[in-house]
Each structure stands twice: as C-alpha cells, then as structure tokens.
Coordinates of C-alpha atoms in Angstrom, one line a residue:
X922 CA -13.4 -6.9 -4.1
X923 CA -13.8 -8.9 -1.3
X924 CA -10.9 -10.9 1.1
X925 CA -10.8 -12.8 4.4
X926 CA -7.6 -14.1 6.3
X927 CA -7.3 -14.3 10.0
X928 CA -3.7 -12.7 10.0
X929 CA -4.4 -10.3 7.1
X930 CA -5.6 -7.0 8.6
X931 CA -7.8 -4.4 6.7
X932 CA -7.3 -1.8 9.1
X933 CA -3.1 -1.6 8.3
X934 CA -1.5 1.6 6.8
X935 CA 1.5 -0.9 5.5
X936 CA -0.6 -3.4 3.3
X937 CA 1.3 -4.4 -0.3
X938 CA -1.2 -5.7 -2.7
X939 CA -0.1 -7.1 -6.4
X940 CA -1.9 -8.6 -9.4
X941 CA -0.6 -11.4 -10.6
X942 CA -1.8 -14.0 -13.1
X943 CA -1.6 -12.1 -16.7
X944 CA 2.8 -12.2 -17.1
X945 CA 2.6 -8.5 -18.1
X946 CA 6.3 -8.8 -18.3
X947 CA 6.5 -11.7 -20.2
X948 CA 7.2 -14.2 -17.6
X949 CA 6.2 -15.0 -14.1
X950 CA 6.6 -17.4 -11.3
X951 CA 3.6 -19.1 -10.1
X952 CA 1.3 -17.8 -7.2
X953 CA 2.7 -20.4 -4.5
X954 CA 6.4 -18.9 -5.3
X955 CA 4.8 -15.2 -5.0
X956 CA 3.9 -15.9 -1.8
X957 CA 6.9 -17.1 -0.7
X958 CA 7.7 -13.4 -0.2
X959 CA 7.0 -12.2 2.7
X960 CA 6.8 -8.5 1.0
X961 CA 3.0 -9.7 0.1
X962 CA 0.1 -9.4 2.1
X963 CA -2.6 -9.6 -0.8
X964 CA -2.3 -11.5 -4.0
X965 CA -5.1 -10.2 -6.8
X966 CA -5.9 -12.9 -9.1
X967 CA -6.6 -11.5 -12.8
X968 CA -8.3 -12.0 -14.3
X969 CA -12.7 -13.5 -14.7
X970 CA -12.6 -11.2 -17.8
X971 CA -16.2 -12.6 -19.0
X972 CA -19.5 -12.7 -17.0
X973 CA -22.7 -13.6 -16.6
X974 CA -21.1 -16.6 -18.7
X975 CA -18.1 -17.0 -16.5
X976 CA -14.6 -17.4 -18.6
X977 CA -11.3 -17.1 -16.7
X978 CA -7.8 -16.5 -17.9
X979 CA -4.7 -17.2 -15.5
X980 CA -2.2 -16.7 -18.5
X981 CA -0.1 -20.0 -19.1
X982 CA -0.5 -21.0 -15.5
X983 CA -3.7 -22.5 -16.0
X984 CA -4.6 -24.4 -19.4
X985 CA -6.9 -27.4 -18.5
X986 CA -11.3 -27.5 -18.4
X987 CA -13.9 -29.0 -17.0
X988 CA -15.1 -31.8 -19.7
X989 CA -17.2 -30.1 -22.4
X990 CA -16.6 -26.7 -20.9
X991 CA -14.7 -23.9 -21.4
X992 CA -14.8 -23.0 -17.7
X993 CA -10.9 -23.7 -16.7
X994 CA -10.1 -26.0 -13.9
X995 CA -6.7 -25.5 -12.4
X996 CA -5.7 -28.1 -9.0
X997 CA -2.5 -26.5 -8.9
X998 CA -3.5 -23.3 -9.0
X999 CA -6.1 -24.2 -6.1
X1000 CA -3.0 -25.6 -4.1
X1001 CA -1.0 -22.6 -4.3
X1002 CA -4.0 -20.7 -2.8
X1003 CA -4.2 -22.6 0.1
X1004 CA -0.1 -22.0 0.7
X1005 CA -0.7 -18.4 0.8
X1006 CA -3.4 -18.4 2.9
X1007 CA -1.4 -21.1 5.5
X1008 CA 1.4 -18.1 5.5
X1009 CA -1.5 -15.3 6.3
X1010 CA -1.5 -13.8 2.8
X1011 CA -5.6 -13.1 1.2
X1012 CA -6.5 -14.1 -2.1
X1013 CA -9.3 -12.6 -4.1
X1014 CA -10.0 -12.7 -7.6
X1015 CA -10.5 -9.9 -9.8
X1016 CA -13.4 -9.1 -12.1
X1017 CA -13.0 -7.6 -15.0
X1018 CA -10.2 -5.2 -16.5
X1019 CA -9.2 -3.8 -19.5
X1020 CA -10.1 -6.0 -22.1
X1021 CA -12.8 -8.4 -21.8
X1022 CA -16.5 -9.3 -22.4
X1023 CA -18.1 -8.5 -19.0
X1024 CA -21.4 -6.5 -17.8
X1025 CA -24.6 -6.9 -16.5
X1026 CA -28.2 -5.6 -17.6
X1027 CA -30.0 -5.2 -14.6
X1028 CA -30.0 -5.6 -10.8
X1029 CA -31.4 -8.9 -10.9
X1030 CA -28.5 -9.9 -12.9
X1031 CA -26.0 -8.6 -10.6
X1032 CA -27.7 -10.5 -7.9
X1033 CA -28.3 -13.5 -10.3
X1034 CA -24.5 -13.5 -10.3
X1035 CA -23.0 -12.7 -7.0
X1036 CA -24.6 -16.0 -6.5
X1037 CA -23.1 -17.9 -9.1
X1038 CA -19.6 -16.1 -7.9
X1039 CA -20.6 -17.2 -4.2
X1040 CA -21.0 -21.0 -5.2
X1041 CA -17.7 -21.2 -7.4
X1042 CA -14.9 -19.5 -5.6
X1043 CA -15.9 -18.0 -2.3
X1044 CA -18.2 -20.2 0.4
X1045 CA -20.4 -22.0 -2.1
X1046 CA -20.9 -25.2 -2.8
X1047 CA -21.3 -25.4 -6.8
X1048 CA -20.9 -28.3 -8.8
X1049 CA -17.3 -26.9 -10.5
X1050 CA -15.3 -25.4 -8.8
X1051 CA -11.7 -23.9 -10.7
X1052 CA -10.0 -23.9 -7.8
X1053 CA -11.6 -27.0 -5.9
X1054 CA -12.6 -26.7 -2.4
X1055 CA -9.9 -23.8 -1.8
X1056 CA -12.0 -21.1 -1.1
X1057 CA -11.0 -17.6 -2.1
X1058 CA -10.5 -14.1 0.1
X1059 CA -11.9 -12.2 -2.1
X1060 CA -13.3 -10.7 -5.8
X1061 CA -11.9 -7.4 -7.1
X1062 CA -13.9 -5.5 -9.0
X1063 CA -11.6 -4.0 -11.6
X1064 CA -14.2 -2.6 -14.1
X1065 CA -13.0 -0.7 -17.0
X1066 CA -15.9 -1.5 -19.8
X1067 CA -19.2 -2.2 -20.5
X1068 CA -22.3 -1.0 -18.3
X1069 CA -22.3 0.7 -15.2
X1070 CA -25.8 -1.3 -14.0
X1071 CA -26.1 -4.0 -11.6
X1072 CA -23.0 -3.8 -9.7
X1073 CA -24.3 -1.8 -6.8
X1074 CA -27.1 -5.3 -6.5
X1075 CA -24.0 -7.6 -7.2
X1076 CA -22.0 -6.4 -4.2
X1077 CA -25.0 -6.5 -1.8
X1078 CA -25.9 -9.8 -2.6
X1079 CA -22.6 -11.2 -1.7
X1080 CA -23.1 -9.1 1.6
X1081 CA -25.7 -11.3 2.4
X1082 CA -24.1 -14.3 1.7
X1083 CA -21.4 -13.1 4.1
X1084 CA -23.0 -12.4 6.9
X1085 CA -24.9 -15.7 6.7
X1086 CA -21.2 -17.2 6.8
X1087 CA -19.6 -17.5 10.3
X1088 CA -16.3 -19.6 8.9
X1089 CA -14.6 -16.3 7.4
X1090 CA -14.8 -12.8 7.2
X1091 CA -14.9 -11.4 4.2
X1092 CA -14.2 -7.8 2.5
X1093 CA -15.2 -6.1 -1.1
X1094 CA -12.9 -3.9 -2.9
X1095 CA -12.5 -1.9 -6.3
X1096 CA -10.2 -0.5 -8.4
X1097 CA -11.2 2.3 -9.6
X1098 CA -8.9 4.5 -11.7
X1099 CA -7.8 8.0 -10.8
X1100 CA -10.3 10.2 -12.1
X1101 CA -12.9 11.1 -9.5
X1102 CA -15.3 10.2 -9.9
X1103 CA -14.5 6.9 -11.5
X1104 CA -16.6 6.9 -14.8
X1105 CA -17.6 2.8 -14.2
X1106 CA -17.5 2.8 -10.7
X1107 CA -18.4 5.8 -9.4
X1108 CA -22.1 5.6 -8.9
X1109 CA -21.5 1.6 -6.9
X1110 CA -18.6 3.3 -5.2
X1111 CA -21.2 5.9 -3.7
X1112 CA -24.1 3.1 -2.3
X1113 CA -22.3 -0.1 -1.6
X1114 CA -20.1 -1.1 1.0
X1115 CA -16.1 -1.0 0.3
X1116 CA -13.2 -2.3 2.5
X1117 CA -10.7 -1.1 0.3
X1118 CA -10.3 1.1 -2.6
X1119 CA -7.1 0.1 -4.7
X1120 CA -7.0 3.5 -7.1
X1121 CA -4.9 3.0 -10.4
X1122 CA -2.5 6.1 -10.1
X1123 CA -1.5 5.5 -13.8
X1124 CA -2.0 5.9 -17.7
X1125 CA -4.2 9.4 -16.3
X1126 CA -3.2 13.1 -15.7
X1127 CA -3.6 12.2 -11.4
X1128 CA -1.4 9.7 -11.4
X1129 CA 2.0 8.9 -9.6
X1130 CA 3.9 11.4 -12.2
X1131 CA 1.7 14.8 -12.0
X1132 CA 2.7 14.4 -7.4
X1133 CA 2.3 16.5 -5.6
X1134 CA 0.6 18.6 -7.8
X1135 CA -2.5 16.8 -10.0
X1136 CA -2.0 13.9 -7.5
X1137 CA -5.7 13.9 -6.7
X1138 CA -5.5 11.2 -3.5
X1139 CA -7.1 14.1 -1.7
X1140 CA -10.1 14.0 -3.8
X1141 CA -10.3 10.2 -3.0
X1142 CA -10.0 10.9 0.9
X1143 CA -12.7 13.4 0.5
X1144 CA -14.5 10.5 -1.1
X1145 CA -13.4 8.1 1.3
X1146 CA -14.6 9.9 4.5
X1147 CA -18.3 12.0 3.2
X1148 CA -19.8 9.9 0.6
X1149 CA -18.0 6.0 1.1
X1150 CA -21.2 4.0 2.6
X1151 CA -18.1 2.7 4.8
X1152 CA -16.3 5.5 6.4
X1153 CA -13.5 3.8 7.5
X1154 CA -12.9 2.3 3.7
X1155 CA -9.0 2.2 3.4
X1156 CA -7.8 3.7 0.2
X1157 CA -4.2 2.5 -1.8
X1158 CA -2.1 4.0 -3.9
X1159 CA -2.2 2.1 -7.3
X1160 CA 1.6 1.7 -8.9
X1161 CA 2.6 0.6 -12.0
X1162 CA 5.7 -2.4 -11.0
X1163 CA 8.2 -0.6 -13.4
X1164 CA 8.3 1.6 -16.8
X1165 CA 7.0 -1.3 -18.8
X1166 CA 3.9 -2.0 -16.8
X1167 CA 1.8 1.0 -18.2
X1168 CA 1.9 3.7 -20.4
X1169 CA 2.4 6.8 -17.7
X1170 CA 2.4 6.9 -13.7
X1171 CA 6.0 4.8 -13.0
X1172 CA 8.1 6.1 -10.5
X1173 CA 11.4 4.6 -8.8
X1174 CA 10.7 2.9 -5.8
X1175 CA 12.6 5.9 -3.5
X1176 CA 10.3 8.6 -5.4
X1177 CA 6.9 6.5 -4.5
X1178 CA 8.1 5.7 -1.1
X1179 CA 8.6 9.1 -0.5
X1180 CA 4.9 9.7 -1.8
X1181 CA 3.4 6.7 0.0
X1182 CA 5.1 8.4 3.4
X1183 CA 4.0 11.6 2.9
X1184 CA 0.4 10.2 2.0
X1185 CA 0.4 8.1 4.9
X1186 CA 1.1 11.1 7.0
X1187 CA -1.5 13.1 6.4
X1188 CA -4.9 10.9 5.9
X1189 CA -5.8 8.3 8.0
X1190 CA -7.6 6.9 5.1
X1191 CA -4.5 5.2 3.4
X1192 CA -4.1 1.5 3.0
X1193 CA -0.8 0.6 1.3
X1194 CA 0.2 0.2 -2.2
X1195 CA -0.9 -1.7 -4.9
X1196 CA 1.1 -2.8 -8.1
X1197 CA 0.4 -4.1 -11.4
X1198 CA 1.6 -6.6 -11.6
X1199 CA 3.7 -9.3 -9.7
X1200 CA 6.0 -9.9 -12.5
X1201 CA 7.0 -6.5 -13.2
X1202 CA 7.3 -5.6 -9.4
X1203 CA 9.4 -8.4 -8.3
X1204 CA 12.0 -8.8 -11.2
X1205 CA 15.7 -8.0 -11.2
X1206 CA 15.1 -4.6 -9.9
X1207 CA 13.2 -5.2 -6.4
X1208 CA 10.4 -2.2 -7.2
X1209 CA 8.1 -4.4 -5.0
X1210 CA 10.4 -5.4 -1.8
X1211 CA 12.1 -2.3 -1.6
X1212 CA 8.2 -0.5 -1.6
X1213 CA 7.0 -3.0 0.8
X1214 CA 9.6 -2.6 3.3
X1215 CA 9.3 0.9 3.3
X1216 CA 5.4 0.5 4.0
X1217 CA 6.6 -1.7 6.8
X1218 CA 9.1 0.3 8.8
X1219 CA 6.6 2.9 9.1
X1220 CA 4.1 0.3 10.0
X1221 CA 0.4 1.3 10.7
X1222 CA -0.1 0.2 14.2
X1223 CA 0.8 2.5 16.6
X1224 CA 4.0 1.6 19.1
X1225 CA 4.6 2.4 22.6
X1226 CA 7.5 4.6 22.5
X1227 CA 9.4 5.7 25.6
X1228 CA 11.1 9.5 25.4
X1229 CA 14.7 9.7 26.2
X1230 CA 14.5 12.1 29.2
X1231 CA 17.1 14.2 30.3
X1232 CA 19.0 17.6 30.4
X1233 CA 19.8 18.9 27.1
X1234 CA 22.3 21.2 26.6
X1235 CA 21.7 24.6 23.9
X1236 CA 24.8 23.8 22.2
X1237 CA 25.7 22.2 18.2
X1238 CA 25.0 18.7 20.9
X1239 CA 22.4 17.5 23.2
X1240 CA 23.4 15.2 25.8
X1241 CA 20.3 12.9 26.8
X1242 CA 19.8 9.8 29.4
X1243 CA 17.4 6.5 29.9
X1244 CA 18.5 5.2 32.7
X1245 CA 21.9 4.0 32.5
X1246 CA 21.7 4.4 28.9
X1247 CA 23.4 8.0 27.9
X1248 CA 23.2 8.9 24.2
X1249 CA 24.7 12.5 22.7
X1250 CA 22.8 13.6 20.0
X1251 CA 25.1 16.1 17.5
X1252 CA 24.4 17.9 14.3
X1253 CA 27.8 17.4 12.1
X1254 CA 28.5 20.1 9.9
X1255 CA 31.0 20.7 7.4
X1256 CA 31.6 18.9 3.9
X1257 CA 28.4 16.6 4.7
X1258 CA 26.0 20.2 5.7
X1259 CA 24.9 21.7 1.9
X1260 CA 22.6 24.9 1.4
X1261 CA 21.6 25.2 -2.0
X1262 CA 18.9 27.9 -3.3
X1263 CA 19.2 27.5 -6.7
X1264 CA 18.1 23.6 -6.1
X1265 CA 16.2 24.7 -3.3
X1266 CA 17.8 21.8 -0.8
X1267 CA 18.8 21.6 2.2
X1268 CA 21.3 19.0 4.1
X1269 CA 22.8 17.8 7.5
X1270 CA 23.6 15.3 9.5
X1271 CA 22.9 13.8 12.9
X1272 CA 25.2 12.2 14.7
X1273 CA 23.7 9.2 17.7
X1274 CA 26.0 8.1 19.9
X1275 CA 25.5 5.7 22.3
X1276 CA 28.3 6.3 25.2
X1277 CA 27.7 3.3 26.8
X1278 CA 25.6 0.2 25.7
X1279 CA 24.1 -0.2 22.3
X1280 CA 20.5 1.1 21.6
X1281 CA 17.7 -1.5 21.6
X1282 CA 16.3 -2.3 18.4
X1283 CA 13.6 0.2 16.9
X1284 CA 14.0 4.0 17.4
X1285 CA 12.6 7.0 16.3
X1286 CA 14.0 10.3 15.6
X1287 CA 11.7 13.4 15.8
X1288 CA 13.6 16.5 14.2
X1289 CA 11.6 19.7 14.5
X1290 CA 11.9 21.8 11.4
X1291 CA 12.3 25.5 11.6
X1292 CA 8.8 27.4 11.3
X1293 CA 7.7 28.9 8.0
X1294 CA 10.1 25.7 6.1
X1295 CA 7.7 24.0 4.3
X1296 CA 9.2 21.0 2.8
X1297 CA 8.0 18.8 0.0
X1298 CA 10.6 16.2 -0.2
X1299 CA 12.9 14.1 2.4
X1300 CA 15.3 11.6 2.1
X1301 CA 17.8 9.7 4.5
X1302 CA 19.9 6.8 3.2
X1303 CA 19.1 3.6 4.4
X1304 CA 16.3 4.8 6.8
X1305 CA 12.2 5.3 6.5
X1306 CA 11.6 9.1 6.9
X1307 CA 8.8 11.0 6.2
X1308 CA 7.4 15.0 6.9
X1309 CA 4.6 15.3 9.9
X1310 CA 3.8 18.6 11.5
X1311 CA 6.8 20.4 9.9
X1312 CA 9.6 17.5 11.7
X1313 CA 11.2 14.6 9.9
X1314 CA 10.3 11.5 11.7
X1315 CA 12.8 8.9 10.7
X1316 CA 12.0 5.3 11.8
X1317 CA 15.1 2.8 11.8
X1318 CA 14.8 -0.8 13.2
X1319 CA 17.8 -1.7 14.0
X1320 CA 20.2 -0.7 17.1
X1321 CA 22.3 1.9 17.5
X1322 CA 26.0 0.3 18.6
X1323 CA 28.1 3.7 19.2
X1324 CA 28.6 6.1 16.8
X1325 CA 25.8 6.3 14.3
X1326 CA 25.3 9.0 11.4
X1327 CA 21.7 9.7 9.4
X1328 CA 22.2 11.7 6.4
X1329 CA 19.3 14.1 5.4
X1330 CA 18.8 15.9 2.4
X1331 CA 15.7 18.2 2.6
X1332 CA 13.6 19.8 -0.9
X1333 CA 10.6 22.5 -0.8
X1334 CA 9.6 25.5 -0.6
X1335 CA 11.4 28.7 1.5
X1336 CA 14.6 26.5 1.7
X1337 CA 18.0 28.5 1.3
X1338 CA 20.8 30.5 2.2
X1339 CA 18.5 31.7 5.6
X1340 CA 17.4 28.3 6.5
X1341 CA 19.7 27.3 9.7
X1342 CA 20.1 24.0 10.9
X1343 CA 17.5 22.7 13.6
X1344 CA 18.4 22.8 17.5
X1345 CA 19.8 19.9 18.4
X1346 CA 18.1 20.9 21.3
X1347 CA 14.6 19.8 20.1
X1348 CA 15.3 16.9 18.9
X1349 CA 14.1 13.7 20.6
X1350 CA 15.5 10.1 20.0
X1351 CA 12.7 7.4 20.7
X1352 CA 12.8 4.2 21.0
X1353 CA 9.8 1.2 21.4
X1354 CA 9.1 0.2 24.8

C-alpha cells in the first residue's frame, strides 16, 4: 500500500488504521465524518476491486461516472479526502479483496499499471481523475484472488515514481492474511519494499481467537526483521470491528488491547491495529475508540521520565519524594487482595497518595513481579497496563490528586496460593519530565 501525510508517522507503535467504504454493517457515515475522530490515523479506501481495466466500488457513497464510462467519479468523496488530510490523517486506497476481478499477467503489466494507478489517484496527471486533483496517501494491496505475477514489478514502478516526486512522501503496504507465508502475497512480500504490513488476524486458525497460542505474529516478526527487503517494515495486528465483521478472529476491545500491549512489548516491529471496517468498529459499542486509546496511552515514542527518588521503607508502604512532592506508595490488602489457584489469578491493589500537591499529569508505575511468575494476562480498570520484563507497567495520563487506588488482577502460569504480593519496596512511580 502506499501513504504520505506530514503529521502521519510510519515509525509509531500507536497507529489505528480502518477500512471504510464497503458498509459491512449495513450502514456507514461518510469518510469526512470518519475523520472527524480523532481515534483515526489512517483511513483505507475499499475497494479498486477490478484491474488492469480499473472499476471502483465506494458502496452507496459514490454512484456517479465519467460520461460514457464506467470509471466512477465522486467530488464529494474527493473533498472529504482533502478534510482528513487537513486534520493529519493518510488516505490510501486499497486494491483488491475478496471478491473481485483483479490480476496481472506479467511484469510488464504490473508496471503498465502502477502507471496508470500513479496518473489517477496518487501524483499523476491523468485525464480522469475519481477523486479530482485530491491526491491520495496511499494504495493497499489487499490481494486475495487471482495471480500472484506482476505485483513485485507493480510496487517498484510506483517506487520510481516516488522518488522522482519531492511534494510527498509516500509508503507501500499489504494486507496479507495470517498464514505465513501469505499464499498471494508472499513471494512480493519477500522482494519489494513494504512500509507497513496490515496482517488479517481473522477467518484463519492464527488469528485473534487461537492468542497466545496459534497467534503466529512471531512468525511475521521473524518475517519482518530476516527476509522484509525493509527491515524496519512496521507490522499491525488485523481485527475484525465486532462479531459481525468476519466469520472468526473477534475479540472484545479489553481482550485485544491486552494482546496489542503485550505484542507491543515484546517486538519492536509492531505498528498498531487495523480493523475491518469503519462501520463495524465505530458503532454503538466503541470497539474502535476504546482500541485506539489504548494504542495511545502506551504511545510509541519514548518519554522522558523522571524517577521518584527517595528513601523507601521495607514495610506493606514505601514512602518516596521529588522535591517538595512526597508520595506513599501502599499495597492494600484485604477484601480487594484475591488468590485463586483453581482460576489461576492473582489480585491487589496499590494505593498513591500524594501527601501534599497533586501529581502532574502522566505517570508511570513500574511493579516488579516476583521471579519464576510468569504471567499471561493483566488488567487494571480504567488504566493502560501491559507485562515487560516480568513488571506490570501501568501508564495513566491523568494526575494523581491525593489518595488514588489501581486495581490489578493478574492470570498465568505458576500463580497461586505461594505467590506473595510484590514489595512495595520495588516499586517505582514515574512521571514525564
């Protein structure tokens, strides 16, 4: 696929990416009103379901032509692309899925037609235009049919057209599904350049409902970092919006944004997530802003954070100062502290309290789990957490006023009746400089 924006940035770990165009759920609201949200960073347009003899379908939000063509030309459409960009968001324009009548027979084809994509939606200057002069981020390659030849040629092609272009940058994507390798795109996967990889963790045996077992993102990070052409290609977890959106692969927005922390944790490869599509994602239920804002707490870019430092004290409470600022730190136990091995669970509490001023907005709080715990799940209400080096890093931000509690509940392996609660001790409270 390729995308350019000058605030859209490919090397995030907290990008959200959604389809949108084919009403999966019925119904949709139209791009400009998608982008309205600032939960989006990358709209896919689906889909150019025909090529070499290029036929688009937008769903019901494009219906006019060009005269004596079937080509569709859609002002409005090309308006709403220009709003997203105004508010930072890429737009690309996917090639292909999973219906359609779509392939090419050679190289020279593929190059034939990165050309003929060039001149009508990216930097060209064709004679029609669907979407006008608004020039798009980006094509997503989204092929799930027909032959495997000529893509490889395609994607170069539009290389060169890009570097001979100094008004934009540009990127190319896929979305492959699960299965590695990828049975279309596998062998152009292996020799041409990616930016990002959106993999379609659904309707297969790797999705989103086999984690963490037959979850094979490791397979694609193996990929990703000894046989990606790009090395630094960033790889997203594919979601299905909610239980109607594909036959296998939904989870509830807390189970994938457990997954997407855990993945984000441990390769350097990951992206974000991407979601079919925009109408499921963003209905009544919020699947999509509730995913995106856990992507965003976490964040990808690394911030300056300044320890607490101070005297702690071996005790159920650690005592710990910034300053002027003093803050006690205290594991809480009773009704709220649960050990359970027949669940295999663990819970506690951590009281923050700050004895004097309030917190400044965005902290961090490291709690060092104890060796040999190996834990597969962690939740605390309200709050971003995810597993690193055997501590729960919870990321919050929002201040601390003066007496603050985070809830933990705690699943894996080698969790039970011997499992004690962490020393308050070794537990550091962080917050951005």
């Amino acid at each position: 696929m390729v995308l350019a924006s000058t605030a859209f940035d490919v090397s995030s770990q907290s990008n959200f990416v959604a389809y949108w165009g084919q009403s999966s759920a019925g119904s949709q609201k139209s791009l400009g009103e998608y982008c309205g949200d600032s939960s989006i960073d990358v709209i896919v347009m689906a889909f150019l379901y025909q090529f070499p003899n290029t036929k688009l379908d937008l769903s019901a939000n494009c219906r006019s032509t060009f005269p004596g063509s079937e080509l569709l030309h859609c002002p409005d459409v090309a308006a709403d692309i220009k709003k997203c960009q105004s508010q930072g968001k890429a737009v690309i324009l996917s090639m292909g899925g999973a219906a359609g009548a779509y392939g090419f027979s050679s190289d020279d084809d593929g190059r034939k037609y990165a050309d003929t994509v060039w001149d009508m939606f990216l930097g060209g200057s064709g004679s029609q235009r669907p979407f006008d002069d608004a020039v798009l981020d980006g094509v997503d390659l989204d092929i799930e049919g027909g032959s495997t030849a000529g893509y490889a040629a395609y994607v170069a092609q539009l290389r060169s057209h890009f570097e001979a272009s100094s008004d934009k940058k540009y990127y190319i994507t896929g979305a492959p599904q699960c299965p590695f390798p990828d049975a279309m795109l596998g062998s152009t996967l292996n020799s041409a350049w990616f930016d990002m990889v959106f993999v379609q963790f659904y309707n297969n045996f790797c999705g989103l409902d086999a984690y963490p077992q037959g979850f094979n993102y490791g397979q694609w990070d193996t990929w990703a970092k000894s046989q990606s052409a790009n090395k630094n290609v960033k790889l997203y977890i594919g979601a299905p919006g909610s239980q109607s959106a594909a036959g296998r692969g939904y989870v509830d927005a807390s189970t994938i944004n457990s997954i997407a922390s855990d993945i984000r944790s441990k390769y350097t490869s990951f992206g974000g997530v991407m979601t079919w599509d925009a109408s499921q994602a963003f209905d009544a239920s919020s699947w999509g802003q509730s995913v995106s804002s856990a992507l965003k707490s976490g964040g990808s870019k690394k911030r300056a954070l300044e320890p607490l430092q101070g005297k702690f004290i071996s005790t159920r409470s650690a005592n710990v100062t910034a300053g002027a600022m003093q803050v006690k730190l205290e594991l809480v136990e009773g009704s709220d502290v649960y050990i359970s091995d027949t669940e295999n669970t663990f819970g506690f509490h951590v009281r923050i309290q700050s004895a004097d001023q309030p917190i400044r907005q965005g902290w961090e709080l490291h709690i060092p789990l104890p060796v040999g715990v190996s834990v597969a799940q962690a939740s605390a209400q309200a709050h971003n957490i995810r597993v690193h080096d055997n501590t729960l890093v919870v990321v919050d931000g929002s201040s601390i006023n003066e007496n603050m509690a985070v809830a933990f509940r705690v699943a894996g392996q080698h969790i039970g009746n011997e499992f004690g609660l962490p020393d308050p001790a070794k537990i550091m409270l962080y917050t951005t400089a």
